[in-house]
CSV table of C-alpha atoms in Angstrom, one decimal:
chain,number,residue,atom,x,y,z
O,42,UNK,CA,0.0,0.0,0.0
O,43,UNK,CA,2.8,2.6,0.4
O,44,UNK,CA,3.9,1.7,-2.8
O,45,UNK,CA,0.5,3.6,-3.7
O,46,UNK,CA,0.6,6.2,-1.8
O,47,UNK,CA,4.3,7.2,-3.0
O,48,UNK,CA,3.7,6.3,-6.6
O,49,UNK,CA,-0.3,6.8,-7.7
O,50,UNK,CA,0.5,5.7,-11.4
O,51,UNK,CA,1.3,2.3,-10.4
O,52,UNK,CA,-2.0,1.6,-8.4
O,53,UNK,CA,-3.9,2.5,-11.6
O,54,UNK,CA,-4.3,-1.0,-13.6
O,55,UNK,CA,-6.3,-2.3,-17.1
O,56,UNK,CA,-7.7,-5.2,-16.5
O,57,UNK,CA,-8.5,-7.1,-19.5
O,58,UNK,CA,-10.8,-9.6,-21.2
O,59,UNK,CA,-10.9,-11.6,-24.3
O,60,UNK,CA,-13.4,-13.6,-25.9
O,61,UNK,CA,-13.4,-15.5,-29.6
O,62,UNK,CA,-16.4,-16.8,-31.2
O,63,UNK,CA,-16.4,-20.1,-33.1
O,64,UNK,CA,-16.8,-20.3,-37.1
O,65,UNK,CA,-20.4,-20.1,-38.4
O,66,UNK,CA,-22.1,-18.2,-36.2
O,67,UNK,CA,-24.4,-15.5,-37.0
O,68,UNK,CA,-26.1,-12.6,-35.8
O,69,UNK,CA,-29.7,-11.6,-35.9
O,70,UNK,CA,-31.7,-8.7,-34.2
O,71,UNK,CA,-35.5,-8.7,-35.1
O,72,UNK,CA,-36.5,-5.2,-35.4
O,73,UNK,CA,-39.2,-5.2,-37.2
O,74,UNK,CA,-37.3,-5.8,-40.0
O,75,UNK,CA,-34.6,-8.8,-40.4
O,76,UNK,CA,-31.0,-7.8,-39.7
O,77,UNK,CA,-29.1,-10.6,-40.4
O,78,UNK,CA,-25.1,-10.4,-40.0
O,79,UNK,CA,-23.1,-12.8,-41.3
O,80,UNK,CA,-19.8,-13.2,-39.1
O,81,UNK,CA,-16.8,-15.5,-40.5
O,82,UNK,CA,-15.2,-15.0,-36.8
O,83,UNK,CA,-14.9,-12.3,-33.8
O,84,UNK,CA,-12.8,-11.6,-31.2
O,85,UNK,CA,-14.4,-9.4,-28.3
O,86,UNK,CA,-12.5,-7.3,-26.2
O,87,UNK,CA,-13.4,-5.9,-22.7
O,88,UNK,CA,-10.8,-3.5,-20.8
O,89,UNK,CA,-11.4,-1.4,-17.8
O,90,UNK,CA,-9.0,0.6,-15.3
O,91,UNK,CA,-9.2,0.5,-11.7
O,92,UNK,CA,-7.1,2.3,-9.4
O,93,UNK,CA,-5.9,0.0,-6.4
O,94,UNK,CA,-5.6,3.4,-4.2
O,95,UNK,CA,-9.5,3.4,-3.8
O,96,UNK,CA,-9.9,-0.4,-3.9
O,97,UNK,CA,-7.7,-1.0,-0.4
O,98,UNK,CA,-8.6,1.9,1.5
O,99,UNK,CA,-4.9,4.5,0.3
O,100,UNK,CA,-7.0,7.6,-0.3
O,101,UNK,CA,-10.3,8.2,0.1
O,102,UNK,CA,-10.6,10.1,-3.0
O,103,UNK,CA,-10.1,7.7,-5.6
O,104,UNK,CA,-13.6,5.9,-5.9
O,105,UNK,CA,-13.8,2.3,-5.7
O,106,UNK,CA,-14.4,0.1,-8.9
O,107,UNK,CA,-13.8,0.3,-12.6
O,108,UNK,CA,-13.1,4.4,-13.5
O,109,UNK,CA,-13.3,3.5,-17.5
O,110,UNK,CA,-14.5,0.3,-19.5
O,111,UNK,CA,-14.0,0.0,-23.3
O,112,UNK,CA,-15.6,-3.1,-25.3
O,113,UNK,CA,-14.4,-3.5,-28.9
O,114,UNK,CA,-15.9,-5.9,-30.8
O,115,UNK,CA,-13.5,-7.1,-33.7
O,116,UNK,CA,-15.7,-8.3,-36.5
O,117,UNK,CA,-14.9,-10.5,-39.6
O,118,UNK,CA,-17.8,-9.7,-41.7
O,119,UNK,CA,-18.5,-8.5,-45.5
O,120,UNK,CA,-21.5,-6.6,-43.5
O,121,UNK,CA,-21.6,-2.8,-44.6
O,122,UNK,CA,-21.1,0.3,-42.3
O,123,UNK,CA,-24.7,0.9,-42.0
O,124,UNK,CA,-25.4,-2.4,-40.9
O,125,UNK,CA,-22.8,-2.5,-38.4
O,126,UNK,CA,-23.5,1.0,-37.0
O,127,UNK,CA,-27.6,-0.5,-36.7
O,128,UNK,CA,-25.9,-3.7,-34.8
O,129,UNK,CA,-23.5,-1.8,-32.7
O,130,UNK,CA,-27.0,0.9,-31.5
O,131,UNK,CA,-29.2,-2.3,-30.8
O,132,UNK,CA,-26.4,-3.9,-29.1
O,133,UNK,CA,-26.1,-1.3,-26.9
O,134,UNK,CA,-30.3,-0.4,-26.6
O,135,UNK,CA,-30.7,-4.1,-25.9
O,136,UNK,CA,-27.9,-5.6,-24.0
O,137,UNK,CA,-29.0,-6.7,-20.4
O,138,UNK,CA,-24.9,-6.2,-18.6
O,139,UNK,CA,-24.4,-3.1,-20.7
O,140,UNK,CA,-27.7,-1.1,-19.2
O,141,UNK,CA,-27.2,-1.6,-16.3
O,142,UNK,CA,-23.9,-0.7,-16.2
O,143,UNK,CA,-25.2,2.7,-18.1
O,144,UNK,CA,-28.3,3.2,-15.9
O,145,UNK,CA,-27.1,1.9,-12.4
O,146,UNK,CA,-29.9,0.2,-10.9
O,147,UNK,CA,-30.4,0.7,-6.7
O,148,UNK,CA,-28.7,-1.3,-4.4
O,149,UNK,CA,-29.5,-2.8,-1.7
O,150,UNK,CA,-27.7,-4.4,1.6
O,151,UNK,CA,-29.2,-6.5,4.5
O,152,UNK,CA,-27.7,-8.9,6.9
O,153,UNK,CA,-29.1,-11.6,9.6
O,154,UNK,CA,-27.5,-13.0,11.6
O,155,UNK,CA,-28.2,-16.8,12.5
O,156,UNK,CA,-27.6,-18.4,15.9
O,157,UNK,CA,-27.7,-21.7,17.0
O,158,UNK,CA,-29.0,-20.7,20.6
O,159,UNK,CA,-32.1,-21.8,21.5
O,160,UNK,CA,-35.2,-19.3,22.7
């Protein structure tokens, strides 16, 4: 910890994620209209950057949890701009992880305790 507290930079860290998806698949949003995407292959990419300093208590100022996320998606696909701009908006309008994220639903925290005492 007073590594942190002497040299900030190092606390800040990008955690990352990769995912590849298997030959065949395909893609398809009803909107009213079909969208059908045909992918040969992706490779998806989460990343996000979380400073230690807030995570263990160093300063007080640095909030705890992820400061930044990026997803990329990396798509093999003879799909045109339009269509992957449309994919890439219901994606995002739709995706269940990615709302809530975005919107930040309410929390809540509650404890019992359990004893084996008897009455």
């Amino acid at each position: 910890m007073e590594l942190y507290r002497d040299t900030p930079a190092a606390a800040l860290v990008t955690l990352k994620a990769e995912g590849n998806l298997a030959e065949g698949i395909s893609c398809k949003i009803e909107t009213g209209k079909a969208l059908g995407i045909e992918l040969r292959g992706a490779t998806l990419r989460a990343e996000g950057d979380l400073d230690f300093r807030g995570t263990l208590g160093v300063s007080k100022a640095i909030p705890v949890g992820f400061q930044d996320i990026r997803l990329t998606f990396d798509l093999d696909t003879d799909a045109s701009e339009e269509q992957l701009e449309t994919l890439l908006r219901l994606t995002e309008r739709y995706c269940v992880v990615y709302q809530t994220l975005v919107r930040s639903p309410a929390l809540r925290i509650s404890h019992r305790t359990l004893s084996s005492k008897a009455p």
